[in-house]
GROMACS .gro file of C-alpha atoms in nm:
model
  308
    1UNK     CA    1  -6.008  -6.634  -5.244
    2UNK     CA    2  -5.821  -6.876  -5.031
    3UNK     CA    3  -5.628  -7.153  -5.184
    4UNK     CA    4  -5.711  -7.553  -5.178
    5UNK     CA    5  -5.418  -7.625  -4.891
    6UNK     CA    6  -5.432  -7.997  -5.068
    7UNK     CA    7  -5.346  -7.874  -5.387
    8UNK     CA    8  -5.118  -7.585  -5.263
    9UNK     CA    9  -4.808  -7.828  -5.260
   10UNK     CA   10  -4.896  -8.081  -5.492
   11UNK     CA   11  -4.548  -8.012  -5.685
   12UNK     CA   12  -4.364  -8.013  -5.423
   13UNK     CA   13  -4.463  -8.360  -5.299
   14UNK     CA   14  -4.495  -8.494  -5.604
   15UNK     CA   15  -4.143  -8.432  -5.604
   16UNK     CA   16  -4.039  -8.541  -5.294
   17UNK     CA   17  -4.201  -8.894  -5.363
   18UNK     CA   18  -3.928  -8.901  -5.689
   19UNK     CA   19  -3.649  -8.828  -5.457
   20UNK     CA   20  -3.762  -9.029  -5.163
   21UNK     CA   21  -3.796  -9.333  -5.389
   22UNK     CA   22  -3.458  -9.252  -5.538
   23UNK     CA   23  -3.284  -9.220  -5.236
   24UNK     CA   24  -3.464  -9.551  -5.059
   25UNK     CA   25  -3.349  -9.711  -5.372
   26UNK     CA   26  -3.019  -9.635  -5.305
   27UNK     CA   27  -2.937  -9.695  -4.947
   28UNK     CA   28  -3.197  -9.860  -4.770
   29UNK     CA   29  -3.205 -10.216  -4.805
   30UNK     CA   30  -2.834 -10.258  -4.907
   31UNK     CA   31  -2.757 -10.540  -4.650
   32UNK     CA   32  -2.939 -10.805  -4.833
   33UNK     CA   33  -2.704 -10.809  -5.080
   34UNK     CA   34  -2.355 -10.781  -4.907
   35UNK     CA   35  -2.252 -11.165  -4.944
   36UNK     CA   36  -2.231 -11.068  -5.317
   37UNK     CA   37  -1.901 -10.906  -5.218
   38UNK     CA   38  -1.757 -11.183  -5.014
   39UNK     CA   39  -1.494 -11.313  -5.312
   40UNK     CA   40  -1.372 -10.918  -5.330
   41UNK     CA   41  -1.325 -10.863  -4.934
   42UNK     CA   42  -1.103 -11.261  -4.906
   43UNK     CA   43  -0.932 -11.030  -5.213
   44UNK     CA   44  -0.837 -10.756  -5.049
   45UNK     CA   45  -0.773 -11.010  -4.780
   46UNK     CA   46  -1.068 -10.896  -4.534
   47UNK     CA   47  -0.986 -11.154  -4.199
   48UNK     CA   48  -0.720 -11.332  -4.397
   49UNK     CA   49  -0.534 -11.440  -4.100
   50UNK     CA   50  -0.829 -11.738  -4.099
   51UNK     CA   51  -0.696 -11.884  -4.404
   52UNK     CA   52  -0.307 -11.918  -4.292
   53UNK     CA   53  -0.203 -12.302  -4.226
   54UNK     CA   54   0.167 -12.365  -4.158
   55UNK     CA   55   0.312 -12.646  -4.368
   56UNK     CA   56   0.524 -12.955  -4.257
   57UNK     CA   57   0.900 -12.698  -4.262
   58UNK     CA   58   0.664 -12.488  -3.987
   59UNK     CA   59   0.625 -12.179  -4.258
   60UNK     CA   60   0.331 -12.057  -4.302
   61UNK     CA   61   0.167 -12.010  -4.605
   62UNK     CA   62  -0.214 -11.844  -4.743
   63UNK     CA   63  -0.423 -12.135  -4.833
   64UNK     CA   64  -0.760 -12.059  -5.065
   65UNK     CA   65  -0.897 -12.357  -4.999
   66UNK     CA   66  -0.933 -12.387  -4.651
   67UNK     CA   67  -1.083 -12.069  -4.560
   68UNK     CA   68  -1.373 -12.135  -4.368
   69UNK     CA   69  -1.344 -11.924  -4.079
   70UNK     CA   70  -1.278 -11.634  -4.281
   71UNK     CA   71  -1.645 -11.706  -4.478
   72UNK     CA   72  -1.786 -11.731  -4.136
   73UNK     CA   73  -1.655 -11.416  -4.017
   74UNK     CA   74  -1.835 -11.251  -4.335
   75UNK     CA   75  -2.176 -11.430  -4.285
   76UNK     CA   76  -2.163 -11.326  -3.907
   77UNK     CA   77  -2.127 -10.935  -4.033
   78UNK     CA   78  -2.450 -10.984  -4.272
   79UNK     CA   79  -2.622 -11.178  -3.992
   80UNK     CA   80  -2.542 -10.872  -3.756
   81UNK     CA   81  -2.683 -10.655  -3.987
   82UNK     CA   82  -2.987 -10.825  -4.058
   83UNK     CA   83  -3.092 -10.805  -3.680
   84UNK     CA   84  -2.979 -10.459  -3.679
   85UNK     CA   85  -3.172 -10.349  -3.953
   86UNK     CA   86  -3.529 -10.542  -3.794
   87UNK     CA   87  -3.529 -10.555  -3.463
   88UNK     CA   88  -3.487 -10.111  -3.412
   89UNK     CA   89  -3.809 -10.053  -3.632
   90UNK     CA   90  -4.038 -10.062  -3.296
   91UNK     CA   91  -3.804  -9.739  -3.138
   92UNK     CA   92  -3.745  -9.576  -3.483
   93UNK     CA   93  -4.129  -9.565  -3.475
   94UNK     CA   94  -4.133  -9.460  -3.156
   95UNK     CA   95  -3.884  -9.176  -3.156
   96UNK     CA   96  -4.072  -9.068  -3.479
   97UNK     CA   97  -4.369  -8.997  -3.319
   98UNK     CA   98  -4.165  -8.814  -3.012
   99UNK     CA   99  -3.959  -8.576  -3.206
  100UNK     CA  100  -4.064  -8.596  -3.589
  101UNK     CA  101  -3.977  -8.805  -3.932
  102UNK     CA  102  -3.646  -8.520  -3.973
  103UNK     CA  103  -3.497  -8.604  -3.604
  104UNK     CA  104  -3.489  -8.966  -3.741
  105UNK     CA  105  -3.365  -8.915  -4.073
  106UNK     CA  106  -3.059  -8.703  -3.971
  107UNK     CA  107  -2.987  -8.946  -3.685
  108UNK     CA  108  -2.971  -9.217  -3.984
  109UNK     CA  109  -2.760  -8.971  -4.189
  110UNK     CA  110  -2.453  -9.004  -3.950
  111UNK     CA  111  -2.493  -9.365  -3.911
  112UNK     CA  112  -2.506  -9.364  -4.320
  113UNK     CA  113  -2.160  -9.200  -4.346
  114UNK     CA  114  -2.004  -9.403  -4.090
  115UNK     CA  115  -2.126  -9.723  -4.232
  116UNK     CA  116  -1.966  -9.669  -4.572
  117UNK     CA  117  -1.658  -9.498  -4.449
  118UNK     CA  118  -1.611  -9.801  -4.263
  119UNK     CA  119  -1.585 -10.038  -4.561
  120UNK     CA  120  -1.411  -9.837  -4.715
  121UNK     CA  121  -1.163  -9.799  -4.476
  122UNK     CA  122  -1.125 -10.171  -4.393
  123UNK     CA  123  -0.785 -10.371  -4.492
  124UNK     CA  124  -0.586 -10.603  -4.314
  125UNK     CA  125  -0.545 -10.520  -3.954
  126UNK     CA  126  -0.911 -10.333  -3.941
  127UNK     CA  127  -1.068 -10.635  -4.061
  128UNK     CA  128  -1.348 -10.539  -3.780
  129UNK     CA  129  -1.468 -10.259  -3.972
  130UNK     CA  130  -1.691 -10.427  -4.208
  131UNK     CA  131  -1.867 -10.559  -3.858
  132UNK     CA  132  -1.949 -10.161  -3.862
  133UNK     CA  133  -2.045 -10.128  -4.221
  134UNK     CA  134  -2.318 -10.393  -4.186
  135UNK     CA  135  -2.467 -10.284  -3.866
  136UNK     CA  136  -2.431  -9.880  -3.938
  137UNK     CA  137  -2.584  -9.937  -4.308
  138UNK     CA  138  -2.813 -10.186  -4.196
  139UNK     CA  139  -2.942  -9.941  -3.898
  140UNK     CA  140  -2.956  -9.659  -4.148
  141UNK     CA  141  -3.151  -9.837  -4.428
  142UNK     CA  142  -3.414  -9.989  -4.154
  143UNK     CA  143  -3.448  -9.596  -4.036
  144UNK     CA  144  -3.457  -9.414  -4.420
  145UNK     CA  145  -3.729  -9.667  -4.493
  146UNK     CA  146  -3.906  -9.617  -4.212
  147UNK     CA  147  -3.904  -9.264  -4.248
  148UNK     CA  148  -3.978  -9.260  -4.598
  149UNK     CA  149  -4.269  -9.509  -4.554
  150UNK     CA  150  -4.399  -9.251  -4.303
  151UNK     CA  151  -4.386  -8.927  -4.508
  152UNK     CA  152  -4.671  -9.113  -4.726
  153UNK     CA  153  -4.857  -8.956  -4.416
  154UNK     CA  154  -4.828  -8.647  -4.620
  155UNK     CA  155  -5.093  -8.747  -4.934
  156UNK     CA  156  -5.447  -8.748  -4.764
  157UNK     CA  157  -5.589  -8.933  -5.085
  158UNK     CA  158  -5.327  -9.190  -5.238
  159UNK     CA  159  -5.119  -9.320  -4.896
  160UNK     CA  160  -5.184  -9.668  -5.043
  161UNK     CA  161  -5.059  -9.597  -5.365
  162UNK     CA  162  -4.729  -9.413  -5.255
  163UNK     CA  163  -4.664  -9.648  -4.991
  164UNK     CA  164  -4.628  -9.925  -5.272
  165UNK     CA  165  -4.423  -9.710  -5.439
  166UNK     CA  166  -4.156  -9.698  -5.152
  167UNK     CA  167  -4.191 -10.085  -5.068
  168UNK     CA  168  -4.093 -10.103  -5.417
  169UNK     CA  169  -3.770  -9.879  -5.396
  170UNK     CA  170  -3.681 -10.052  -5.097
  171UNK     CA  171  -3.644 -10.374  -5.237
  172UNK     CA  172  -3.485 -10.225  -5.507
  173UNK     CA  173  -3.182 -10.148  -5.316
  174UNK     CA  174  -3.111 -10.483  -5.222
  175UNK     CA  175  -2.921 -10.576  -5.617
  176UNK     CA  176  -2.665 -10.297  -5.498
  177UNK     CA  177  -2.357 -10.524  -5.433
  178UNK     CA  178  -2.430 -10.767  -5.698
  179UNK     CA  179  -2.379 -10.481  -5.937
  180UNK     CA  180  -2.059 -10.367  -5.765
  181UNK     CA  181  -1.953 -10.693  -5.778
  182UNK     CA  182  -1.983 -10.712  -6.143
  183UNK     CA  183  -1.806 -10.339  -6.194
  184UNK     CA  184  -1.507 -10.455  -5.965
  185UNK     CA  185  -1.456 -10.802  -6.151
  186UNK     CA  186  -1.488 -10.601  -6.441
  187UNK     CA  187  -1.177 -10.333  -6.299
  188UNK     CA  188  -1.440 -10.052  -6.402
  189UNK     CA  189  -1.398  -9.937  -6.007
  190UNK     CA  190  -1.287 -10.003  -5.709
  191UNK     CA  191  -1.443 -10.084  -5.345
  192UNK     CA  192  -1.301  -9.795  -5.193
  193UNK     CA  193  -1.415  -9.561  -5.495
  194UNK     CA  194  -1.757  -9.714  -5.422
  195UNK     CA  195  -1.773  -9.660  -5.066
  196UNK     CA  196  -1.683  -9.310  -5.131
  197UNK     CA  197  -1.950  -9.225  -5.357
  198UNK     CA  198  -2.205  -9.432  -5.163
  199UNK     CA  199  -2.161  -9.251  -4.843
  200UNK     CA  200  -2.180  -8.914  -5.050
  201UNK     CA  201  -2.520  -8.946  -5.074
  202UNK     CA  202  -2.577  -8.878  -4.692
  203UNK     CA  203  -2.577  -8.524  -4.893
  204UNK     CA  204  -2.924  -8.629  -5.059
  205UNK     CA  205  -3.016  -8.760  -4.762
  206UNK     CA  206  -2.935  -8.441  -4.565
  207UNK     CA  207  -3.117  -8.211  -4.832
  208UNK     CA  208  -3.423  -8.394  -4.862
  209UNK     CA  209  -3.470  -8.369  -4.443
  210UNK     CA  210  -3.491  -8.023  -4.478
  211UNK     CA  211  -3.725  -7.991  -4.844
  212UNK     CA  212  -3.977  -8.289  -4.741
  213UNK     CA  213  -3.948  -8.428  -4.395
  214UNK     CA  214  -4.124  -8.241  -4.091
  215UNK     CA  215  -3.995  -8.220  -3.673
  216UNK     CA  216  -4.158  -8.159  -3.343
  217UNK     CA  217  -3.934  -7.838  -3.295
  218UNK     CA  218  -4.073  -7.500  -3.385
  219UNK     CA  219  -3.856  -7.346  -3.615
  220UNK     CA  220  -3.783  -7.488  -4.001
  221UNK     CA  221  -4.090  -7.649  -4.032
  222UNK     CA  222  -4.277  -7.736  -4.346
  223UNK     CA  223  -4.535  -7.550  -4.439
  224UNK     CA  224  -4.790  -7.850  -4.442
  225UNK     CA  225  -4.833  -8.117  -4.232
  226UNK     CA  226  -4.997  -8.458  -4.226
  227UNK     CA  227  -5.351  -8.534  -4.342
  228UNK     CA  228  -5.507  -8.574  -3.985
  229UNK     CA  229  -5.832  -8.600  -4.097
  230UNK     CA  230  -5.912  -8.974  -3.996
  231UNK     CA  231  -5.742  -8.856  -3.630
  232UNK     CA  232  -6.004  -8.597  -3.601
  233UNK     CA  233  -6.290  -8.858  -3.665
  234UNK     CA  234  -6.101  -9.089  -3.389
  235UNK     CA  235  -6.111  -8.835  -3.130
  236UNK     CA  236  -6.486  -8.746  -3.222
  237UNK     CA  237  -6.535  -9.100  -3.074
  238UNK     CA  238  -6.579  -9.078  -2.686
  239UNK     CA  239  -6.523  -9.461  -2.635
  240UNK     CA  240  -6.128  -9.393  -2.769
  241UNK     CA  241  -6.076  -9.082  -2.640
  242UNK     CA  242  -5.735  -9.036  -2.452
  243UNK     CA  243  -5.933  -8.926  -2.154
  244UNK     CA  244  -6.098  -9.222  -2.132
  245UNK     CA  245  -5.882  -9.511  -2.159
  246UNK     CA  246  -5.670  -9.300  -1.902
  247UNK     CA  247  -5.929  -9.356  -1.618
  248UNK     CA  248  -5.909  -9.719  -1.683
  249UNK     CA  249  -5.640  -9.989  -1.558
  250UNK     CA  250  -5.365 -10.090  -1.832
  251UNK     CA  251  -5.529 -10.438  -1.776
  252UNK     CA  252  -5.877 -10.343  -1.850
  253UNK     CA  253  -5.776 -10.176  -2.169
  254UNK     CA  254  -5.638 -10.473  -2.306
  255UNK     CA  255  -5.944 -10.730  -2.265
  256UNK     CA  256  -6.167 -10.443  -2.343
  257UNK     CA  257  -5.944 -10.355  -2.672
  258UNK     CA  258  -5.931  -9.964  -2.614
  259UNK     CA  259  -5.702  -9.744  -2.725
  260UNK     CA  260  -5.371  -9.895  -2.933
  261UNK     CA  261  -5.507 -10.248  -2.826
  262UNK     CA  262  -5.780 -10.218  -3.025
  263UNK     CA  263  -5.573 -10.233  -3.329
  264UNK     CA  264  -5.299 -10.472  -3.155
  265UNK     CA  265  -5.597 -10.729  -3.065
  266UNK     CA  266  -5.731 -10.696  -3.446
  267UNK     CA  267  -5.717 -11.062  -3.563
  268UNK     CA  268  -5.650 -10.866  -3.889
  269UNK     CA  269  -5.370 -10.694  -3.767
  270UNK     CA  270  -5.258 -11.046  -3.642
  271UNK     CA  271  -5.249 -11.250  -3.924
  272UNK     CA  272  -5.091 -10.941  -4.163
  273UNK     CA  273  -4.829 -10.963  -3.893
  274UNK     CA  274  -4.786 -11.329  -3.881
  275UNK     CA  275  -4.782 -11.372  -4.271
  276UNK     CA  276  -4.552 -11.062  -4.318
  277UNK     CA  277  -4.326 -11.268  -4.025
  278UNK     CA  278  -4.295 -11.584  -4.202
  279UNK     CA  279  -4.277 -11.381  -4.581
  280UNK     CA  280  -3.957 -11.184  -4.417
  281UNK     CA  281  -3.764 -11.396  -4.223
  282UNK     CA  282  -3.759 -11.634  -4.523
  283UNK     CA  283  -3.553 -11.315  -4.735
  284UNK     CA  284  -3.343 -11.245  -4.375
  285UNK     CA  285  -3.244 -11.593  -4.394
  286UNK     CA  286  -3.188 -11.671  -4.782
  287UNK     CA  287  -2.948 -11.354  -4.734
  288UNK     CA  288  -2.730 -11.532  -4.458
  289UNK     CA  289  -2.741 -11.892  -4.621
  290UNK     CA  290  -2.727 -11.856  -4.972
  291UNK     CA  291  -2.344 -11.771  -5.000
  292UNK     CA  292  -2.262 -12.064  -4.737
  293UNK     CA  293  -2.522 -12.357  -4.884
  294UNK     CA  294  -2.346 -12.273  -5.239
  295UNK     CA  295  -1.995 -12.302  -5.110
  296UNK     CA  296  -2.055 -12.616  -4.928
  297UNK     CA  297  -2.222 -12.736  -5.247
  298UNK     CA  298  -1.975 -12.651  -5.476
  299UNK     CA  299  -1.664 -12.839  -5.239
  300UNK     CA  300  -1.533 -12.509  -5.096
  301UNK     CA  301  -1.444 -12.378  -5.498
  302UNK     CA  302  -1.507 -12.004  -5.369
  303UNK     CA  303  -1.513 -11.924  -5.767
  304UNK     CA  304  -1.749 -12.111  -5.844
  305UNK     CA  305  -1.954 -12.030  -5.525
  306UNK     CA  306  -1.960 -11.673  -5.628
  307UNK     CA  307  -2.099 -11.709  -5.952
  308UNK     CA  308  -2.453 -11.769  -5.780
   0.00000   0.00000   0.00000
């Protein structure tokens, strides 16, 4: 009697959406949250060469109330890796259909370990490595999401439903600094600790590649692929055939809405794209201004501005 392939692994992905969601939680979205550390970096004096003034006997002396420039050095790291973590999503797609959801994730793994490395490396002198941390985090997060999003390709009857599920986890991931904040004001650990421990789970990472995540290549494969089910019913219709939109010019396909521009021409795919803009850019921004707008409101008390 042969076995239900759709049952077969049911365990094993059931699984894999635990871990997934676990490990999205964790690393993915972390950049929306770094200004929460901005009090602990002008601490471990993190670009404090911006907040030296010299004094009328020409000596110069650490001011912490004039340290604007140092501020703006931190808000143009999170602003770096805000773009960093948006604008790659197009080619991380891309390169996922080329070589496979595993290529991806292990590409993200090494930017993962770098990233946190970085800040944990960074004291006076290598001030320029939390420019790293941001974009290498931020670049890593965009492509674990990604990825993860696209292993709901896996469940042929609840894509919807799992898909929510790692939205959710990805926001999730955002209160990360926040709560490091808290630990450090708290001397429960430090930065560096953190860092450490952070980019040790490029090990998690790494092991769910292999147990859940599929390639191109043909050798360690899983032993069951996507639902392509709705493909087959796709290619069953002549009008989108490959074939056919291959005969015609790159022009034609687009006022005649074959192919990918049949979906890219949807006024439904349109607006979800317009209203998912404007819903977005709205949390890309609120992470860049918040720390500034509540510094400025609070007459440069960097205490106080923190608390928020």
């Amino acid at each position: 009697m042969s076995i239900d392939t759709s049952t077969k692994h049911i365990y094993r992905k059931r699984l894999s959406v635990i871990w997934l969601s676990i490990e999205t939680a964790l690393v993915s979205s972390t950049i929306f949250g770094f200004n929460a550390i901005f009090e602990i970096l002008s601490k471990d004096h993190i670009y404090d060469s911006y907040c030296i003034i010299s004094n009328e006997t020409n000596v110069t002396i650490s001011s912490n109330e004039s340290c604007d420039e140092q501020q703006k050095k931190y808000q143009e790291a999170v602003a770096l890796g805000l773009i960093f973590f948006n604008l790659p999503t197009v080619f991380v797609g891309i390169c996922i259909d080329l070589f496979g959801i595993r290529s991806v994730k292990l590409i993200s793994i090494i930017f993962h370990v770098i990233g946190w490395l970085s800040l944990g490396f960074a004291q006076p002198g290598q001030d320029h490595l939390i420019f790293i941390h941001t974009v290498f985090t931020a670049f890593s997060g965009s492509c674990t999401m990604v990825t993860t999003y696209a292993s709901s390709a896996y469940f042929s009857k609840s894509r919807a439903f799992i898909s929510t599920i790692f939205t959710g986890a990805g926001i999730i991931s955002g209160i990360w600094f926040t709560i490091f904040q808290i630990l450090i004001d708290n001397n429960k650990i430090s930065l560096r600790q953190i860092c450490f421990i952070w980019a040790s789970f490029g090990v998690l990472l790494l092991i769910s590649s292999f147990l859940f995540l599929d390639w191109k290549f043909p050798f360690l494969n899983l032993s069951y692929q996507f639902d392509t089910k709705q493909d087959e019913i796709t290619m069953r219709n002549p009008e989108s055939s490959e074939t056919t939109n291959n005969e015609k010019k790159w022009y034609k396909r687009i006022y005649k809405r074959l192919g990918i521009w049949k979906y890219l021409t949807s006024p439904l795919y349109i607006m979800i794209v317009l209203f998912l803009s404007t819903l977005f850019i709205t949390t890309d921004l609120l992470a860049i201004t918040w720390y500034p707008m509540n510094y400025d409101l609070y007459n440069h008390d960097a205490s106080l501005g923190n608390i928020y």
